[in-house]
C-alpha positions as a printed NumPy array, in Angstrom:
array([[  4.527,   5.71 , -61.722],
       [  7.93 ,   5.667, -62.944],
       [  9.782,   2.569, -64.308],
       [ 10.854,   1.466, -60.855],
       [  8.351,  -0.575, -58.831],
       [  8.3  ,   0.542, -55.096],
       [  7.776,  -2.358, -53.134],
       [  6.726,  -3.311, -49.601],
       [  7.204,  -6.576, -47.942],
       [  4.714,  -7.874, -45.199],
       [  6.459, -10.64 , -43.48 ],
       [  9.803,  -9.372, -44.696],
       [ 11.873, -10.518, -41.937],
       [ 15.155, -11.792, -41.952],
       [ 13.645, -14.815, -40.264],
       [ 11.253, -15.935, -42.337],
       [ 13.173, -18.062, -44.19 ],
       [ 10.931, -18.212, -47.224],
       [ 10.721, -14.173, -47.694],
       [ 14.764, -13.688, -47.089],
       [ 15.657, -16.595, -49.149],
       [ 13.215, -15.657, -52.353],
       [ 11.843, -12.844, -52.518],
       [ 14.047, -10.242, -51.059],
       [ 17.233, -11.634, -53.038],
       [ 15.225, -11.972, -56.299],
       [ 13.533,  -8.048, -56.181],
       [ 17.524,  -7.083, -55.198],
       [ 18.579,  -8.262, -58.464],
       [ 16.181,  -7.131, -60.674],
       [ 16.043,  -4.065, -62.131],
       [ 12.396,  -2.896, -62.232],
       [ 11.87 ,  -2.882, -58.04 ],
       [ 13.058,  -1.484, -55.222],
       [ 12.207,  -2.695, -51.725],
       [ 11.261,   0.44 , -50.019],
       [  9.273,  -1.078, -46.332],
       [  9.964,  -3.809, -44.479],
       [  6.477,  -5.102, -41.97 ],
       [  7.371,  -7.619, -39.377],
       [  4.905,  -8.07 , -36.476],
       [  7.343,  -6.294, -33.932],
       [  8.936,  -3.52 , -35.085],
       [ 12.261,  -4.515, -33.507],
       [ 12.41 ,  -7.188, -35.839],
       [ 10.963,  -4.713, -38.553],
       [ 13.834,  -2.151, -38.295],
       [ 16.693,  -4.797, -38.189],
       [ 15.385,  -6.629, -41.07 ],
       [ 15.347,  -2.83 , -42.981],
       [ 18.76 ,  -2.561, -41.14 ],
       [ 20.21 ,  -5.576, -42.412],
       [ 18.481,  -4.862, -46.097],
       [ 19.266,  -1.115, -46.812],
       [ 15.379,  -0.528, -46.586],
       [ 14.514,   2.916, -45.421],
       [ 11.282,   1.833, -44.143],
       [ 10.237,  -0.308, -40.999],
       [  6.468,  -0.928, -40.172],
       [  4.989,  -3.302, -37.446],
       [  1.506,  -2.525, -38.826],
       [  0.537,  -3.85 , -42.503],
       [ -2.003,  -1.037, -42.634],
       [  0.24 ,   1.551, -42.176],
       [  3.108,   0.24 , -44.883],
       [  0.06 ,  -0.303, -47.464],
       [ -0.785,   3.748, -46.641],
       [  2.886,   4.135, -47.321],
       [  3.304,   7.247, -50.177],
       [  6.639,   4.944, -51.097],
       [  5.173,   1.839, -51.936],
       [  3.599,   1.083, -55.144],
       [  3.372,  -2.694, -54.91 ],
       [  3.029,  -4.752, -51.864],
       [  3.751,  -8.427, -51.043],
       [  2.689, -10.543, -48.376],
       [  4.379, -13.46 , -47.387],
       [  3.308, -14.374, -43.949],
       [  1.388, -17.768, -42.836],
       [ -2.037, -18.593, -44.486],
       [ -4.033, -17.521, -42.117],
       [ -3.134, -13.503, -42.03 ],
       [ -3.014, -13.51 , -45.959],
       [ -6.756, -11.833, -45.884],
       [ -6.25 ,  -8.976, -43.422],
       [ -2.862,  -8.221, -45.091],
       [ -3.976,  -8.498, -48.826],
       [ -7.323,  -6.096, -47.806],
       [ -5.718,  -3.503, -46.079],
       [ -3.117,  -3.637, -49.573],
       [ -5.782,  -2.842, -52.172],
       [ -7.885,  -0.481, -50.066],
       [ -4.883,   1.841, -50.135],
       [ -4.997,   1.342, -54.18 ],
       [ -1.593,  -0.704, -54.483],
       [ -1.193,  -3.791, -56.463],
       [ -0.35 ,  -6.896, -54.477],
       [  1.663, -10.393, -54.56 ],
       [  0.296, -12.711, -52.164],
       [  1.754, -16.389, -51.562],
       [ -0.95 , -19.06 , -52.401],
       [ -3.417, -20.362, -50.857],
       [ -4.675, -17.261, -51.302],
       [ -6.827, -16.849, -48.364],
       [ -7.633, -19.206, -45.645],
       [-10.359, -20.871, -47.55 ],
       [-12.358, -19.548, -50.878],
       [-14.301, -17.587, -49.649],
       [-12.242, -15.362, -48.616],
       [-10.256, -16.026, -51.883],
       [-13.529, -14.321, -53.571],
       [-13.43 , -11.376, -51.251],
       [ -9.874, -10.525, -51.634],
       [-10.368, -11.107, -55.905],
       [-14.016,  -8.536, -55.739],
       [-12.317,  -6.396, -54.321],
       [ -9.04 ,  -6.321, -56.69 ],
       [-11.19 ,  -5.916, -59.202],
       [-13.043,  -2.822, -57.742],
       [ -9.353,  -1.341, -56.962],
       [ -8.518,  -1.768, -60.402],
       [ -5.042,  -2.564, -59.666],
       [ -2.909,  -5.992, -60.445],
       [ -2.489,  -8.947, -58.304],
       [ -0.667, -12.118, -58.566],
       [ -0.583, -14.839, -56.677],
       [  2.456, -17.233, -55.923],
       [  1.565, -20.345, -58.234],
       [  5.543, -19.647, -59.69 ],
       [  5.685, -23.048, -61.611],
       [  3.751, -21.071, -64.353],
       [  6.882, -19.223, -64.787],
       [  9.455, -22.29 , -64.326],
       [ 11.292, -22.147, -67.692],
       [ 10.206, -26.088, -67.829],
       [  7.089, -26.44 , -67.567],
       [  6.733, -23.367, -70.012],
       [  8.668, -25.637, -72.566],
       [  6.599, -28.121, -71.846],
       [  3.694, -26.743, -72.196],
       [  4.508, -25.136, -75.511],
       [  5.292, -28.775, -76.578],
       [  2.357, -30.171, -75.792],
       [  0.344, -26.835, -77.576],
       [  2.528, -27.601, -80.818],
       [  1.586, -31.452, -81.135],
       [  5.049, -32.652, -79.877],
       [  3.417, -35.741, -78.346],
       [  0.134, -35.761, -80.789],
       [ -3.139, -36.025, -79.227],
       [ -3.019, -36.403, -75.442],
       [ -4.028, -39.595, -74.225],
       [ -3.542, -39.447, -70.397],
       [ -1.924, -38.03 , -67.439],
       [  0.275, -39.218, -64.392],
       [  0.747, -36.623, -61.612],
       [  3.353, -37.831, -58.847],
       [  4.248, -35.982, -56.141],
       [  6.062, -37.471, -53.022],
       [  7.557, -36.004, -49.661],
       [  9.203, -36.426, -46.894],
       [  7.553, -33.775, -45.208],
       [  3.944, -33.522, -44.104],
       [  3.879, -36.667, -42.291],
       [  5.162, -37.898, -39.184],
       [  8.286, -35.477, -38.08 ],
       [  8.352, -31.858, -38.435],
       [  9.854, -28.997, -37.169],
       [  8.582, -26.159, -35.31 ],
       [  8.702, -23.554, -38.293],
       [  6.693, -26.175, -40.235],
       [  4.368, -27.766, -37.247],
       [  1.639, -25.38 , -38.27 ],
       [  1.395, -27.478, -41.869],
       [ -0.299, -30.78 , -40.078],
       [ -3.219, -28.629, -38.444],
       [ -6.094, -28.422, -41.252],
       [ -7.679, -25.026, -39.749],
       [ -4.35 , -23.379, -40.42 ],
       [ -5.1  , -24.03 , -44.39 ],
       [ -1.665, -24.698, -45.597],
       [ -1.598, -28.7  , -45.899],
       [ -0.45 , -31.224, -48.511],
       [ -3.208, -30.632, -50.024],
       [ -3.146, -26.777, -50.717],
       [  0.579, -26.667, -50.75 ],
       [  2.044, -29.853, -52.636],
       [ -1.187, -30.903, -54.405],
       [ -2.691, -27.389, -54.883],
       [  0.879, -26.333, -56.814],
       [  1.326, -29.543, -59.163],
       [ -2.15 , -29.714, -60.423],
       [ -2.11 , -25.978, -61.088],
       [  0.727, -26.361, -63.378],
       [ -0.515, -29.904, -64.466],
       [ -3.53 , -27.819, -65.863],
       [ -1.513, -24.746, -66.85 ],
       [ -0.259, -27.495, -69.347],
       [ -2.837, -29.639, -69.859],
       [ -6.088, -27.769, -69.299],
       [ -8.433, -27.708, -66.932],
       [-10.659, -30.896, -65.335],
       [-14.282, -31.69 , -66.81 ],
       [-15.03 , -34.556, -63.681],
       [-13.049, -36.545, -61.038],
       [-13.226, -38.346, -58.045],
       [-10.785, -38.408, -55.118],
       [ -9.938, -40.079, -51.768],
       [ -7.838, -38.746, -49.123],
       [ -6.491, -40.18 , -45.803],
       [ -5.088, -39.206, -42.954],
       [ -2.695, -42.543, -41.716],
       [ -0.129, -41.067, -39.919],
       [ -2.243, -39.38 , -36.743],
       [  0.59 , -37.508, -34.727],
       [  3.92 , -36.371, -36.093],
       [  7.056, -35.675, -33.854],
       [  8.728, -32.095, -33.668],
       [ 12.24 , -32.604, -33.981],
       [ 13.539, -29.623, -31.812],
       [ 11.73 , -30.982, -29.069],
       [ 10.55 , -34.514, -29.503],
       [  7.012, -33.372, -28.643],
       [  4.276, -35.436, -30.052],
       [  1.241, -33.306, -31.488],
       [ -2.038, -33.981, -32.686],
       [ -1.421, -34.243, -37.383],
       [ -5.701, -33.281, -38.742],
       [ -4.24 , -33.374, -42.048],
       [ -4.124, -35.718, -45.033],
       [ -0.711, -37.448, -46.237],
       [ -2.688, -39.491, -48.794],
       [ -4.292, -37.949, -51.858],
       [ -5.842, -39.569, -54.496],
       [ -7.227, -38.256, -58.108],
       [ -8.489, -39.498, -60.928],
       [-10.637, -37.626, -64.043],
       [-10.885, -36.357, -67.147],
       [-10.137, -33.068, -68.681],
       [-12.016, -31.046, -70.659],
       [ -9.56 , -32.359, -73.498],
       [-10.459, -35.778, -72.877],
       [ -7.217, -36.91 , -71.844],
       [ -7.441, -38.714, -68.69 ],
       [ -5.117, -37.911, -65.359],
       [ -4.415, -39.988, -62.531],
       [ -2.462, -38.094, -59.622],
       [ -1.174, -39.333, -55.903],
       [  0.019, -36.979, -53.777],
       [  1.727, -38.187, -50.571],
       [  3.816, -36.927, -47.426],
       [  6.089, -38.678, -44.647],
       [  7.823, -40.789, -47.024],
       [ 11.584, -41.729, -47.099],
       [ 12.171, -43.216, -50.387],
       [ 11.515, -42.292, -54.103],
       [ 10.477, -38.67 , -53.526],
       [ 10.187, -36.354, -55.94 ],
       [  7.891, -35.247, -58.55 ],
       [  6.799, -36.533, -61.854],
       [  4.351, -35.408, -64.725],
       [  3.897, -38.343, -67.401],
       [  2.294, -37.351, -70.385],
       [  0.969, -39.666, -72.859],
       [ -0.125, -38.644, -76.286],
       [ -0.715, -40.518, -79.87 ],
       [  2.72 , -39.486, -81.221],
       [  4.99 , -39.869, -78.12 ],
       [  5.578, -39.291, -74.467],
       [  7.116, -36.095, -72.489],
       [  8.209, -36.769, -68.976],
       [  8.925, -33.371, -66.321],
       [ 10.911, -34.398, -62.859],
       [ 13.164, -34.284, -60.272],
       [ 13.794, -36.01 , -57.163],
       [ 13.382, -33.26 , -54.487],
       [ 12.851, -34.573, -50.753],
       [ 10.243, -32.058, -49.86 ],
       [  8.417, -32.416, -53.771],
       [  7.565, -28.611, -54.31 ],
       [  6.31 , -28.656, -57.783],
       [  6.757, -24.586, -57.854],
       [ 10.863, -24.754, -56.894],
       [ 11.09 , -26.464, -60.511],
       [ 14.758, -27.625, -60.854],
       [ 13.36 , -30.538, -63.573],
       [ 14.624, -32.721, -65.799],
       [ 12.234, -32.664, -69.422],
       [ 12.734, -36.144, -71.159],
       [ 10.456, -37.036, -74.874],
       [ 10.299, -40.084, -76.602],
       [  8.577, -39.568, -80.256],
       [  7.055, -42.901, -81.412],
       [  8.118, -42.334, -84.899],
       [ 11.871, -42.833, -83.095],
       [ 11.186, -45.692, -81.716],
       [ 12.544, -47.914, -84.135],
       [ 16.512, -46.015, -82.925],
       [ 16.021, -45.629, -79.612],
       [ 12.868, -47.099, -76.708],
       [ 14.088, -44.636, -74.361],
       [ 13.698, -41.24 , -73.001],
       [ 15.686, -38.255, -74.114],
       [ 16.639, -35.462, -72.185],
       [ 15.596, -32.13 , -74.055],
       [ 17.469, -28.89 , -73.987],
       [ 15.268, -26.043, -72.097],
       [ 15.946, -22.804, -75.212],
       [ 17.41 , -19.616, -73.429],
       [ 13.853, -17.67 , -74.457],
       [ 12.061, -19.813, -71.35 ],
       [ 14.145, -17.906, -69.257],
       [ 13.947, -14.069, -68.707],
       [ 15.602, -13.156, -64.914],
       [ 19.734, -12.339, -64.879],
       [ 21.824, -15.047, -64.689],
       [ 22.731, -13.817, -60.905],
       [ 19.54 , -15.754, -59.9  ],
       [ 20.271, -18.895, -58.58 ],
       [ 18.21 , -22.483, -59.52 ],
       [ 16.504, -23.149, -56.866],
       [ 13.225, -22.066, -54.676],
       [ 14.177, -18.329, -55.357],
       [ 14.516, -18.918, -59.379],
       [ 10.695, -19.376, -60.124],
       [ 10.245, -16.415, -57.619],
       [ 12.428, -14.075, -59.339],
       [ 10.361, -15.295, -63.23 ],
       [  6.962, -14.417, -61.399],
       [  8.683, -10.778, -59.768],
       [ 10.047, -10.108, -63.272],
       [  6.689, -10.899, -65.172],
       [  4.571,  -9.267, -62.865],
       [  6.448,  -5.85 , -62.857],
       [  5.586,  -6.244, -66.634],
       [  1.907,  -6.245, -65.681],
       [  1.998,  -3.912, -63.337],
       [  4.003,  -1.41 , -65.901],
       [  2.867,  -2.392, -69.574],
       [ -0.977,  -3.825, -68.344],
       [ -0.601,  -7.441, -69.21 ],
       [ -1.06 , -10.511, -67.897],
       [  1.538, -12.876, -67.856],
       [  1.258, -13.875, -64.378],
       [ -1.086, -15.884, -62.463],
       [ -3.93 , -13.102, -60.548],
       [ -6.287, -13.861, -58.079],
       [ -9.082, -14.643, -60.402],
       [ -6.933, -18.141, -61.002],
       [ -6.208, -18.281, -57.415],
       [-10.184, -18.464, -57.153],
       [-10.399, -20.809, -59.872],
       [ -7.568, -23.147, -57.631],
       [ -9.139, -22.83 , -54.827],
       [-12.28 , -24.004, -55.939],
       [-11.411, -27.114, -57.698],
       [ -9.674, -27.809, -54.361],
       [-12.425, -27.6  , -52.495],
       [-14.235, -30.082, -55.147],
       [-11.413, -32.883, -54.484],
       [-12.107, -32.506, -51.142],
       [-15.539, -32.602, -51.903],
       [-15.178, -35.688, -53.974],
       [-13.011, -37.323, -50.995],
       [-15.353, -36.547, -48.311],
       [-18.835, -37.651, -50.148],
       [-17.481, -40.37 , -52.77 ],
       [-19.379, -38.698, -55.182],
       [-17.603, -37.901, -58.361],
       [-17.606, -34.01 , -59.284],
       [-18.508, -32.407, -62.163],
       [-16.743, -29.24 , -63.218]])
């Protein structure tokens, strides 16, 4: 392969909103891709997306773009459910693949998809971005260099307007729980990925999880339909650290949104947030305040802290915003791909996610706590 990364987009339509707003503008501006295909599900839509992108390829089967001699690398960013069929037909043609988390529809097909990767032999990533949002690395790195001391404990906030009782038709699919994109997965599966990216990973917990708001109104329409997923989510446990973390995760709220990470340690406190309405922990955007107990005596509040230029390694044509973190993971992962690292998150994490998911929900379901 040469130093430019040929890359093919399943669900790279100018109408999916997340695909044209992210990735497409973030592999146009750096310098180690190329978009070469474009797979819609009609190929009407296929060729003017390609059209409209300066593509030279236009598929409206994923099998036939993964075949592709052209494409090196392929990404698949269409709804949860087609993530498997998309990501298998990918590495049986040998080419490494970016798939938007969840991974697959539930872990066992998570496990599947990661086997065979690692038969394949070729690199995968998987779209937990806040890994790569220049604040939580900073934070992290804090923590790892005894900024705050000894962690103590944990606080994990994350609260949205969305998820709960209004939607719209692009997001309607979200409140049915066989679709496998829910608060849960989404908004709770992204912060407490990065909360252990940081922190480390949980040794117990318990959880409860409730579903209060049963039908949610679709705002084109003003139809009513039938919400099977939670907007209440509860955790509390330990890490493997012994710290202890406390998280609530909720959606269809108007006020206070946002997220928050509190940490706690012997020496001090380091607090990541920002206010976002729909509280995606992986569009970053966040404020990093630390209060050093030694300082006290000057000052009993929070300071903001400067986030160094090293944290960040896309051109300064990429945008804050949803697209930013998209571009750090794009630019990381073409280092994989070329230079056989691992800097980005693969699918054996995207197992490891999916897992401890499906022990909260475990924990919520039996009221048993679980042991990791």
């Amino acid at each position: 392969m040469d130093k430019t990364i040929h890359v093919g987009i399943i669900g790279g339509s100018a109408n999916n909103q997340w695909a044209s707003s992210t990735h497409i503008p973030a592999l146009q501006r750096l310098r180690k891709f190329k978009i070469t295909a474009i797979g819609t599900t009609r190929m009407e839509s296929a060729e003017k997306s390609a059209s409209l992108y300066g593509v030279p390829y236009a598929f409206a089967d994923s099998n036939e773009l993964s075949q592709h001699p052209d494409v090196d690398m392929v990404i698949v960013s269409v709804k949860v459910p087609g993530h498997c069929d998309a990501v298998i037909a990918a590495l049986n043609a040998g080419k490494h693949v970016y798939c938007e988390w969840p991974l697959g529809l539930n872990t066992s097909q998570a496990i599947d998809m990661n086997h065979l990767a690692s038969e394949k032999k070729v690199h995968t990533a998987v779209g937990l971005q806040a890994r790569q949002s220049p604040e939580v690395s900073f934070v992290k790195d804090l923590v790892t260099e005894g900024y705050i001391g000894k962690v103590l404990s944990c606080h994990l906030k994350v609260f949205s307007t969305a998820k709960g009782g209004t939607t719209n038709e692009a997001s309607k699919y979200l409140l049915n729980q066989s679709n496998g994109a829910n608060l849960l997965t989404i908004n709770a599966g992204h912060a407490i990925d990065a909360l252990c990216y940081i922190l480390g990973d949980f040794k117990e917990l318990s959880a409860t999880t409730a579903n209060q708001i049963k039908q949610a109104k679709v705002q084109e329409t003003g139809e009513m339909i039938e919400k099977t997923t939670a907007d209440q989510i509860l955790i509390n446990g330990t890490l493997k650290s012994e710290a202890t973390a406390s998280i609530h995760v909720q959606g269809g709220i108007t006020f206070r949104t946002g997220v928050s990470l509190e940490i706690y340690g012997t020496e001090g406190t380091i607090l990541l947030s920002n206010d976002s309405t729909h509280a995606q922990f992986q569009w970053g955007d966040f404020k990093v305040e630390g209060m050093k107990i030694a300082n006290q005596k000057n000052s009993s509040s929070l300071a903001e802290l400067s986030i160094p230029d090293q944290y960040r390694w896309v051109p300064d044509t990429i945008p804050n915003g949803p697209i930013f973190n998209v571009a750090q993971a794009l630019e990381k992962f073409g280092v994989d791909i070329l230079e056989g690292t691992h800097y980005v998150p693969n699918f054996e994490d995207a197992v490891q996610l999916h897992v401890l998911l499906d022990l909260i929900q475990k924990a919520a379901d039996t009221g048993e706590r679980q042991v990791l």
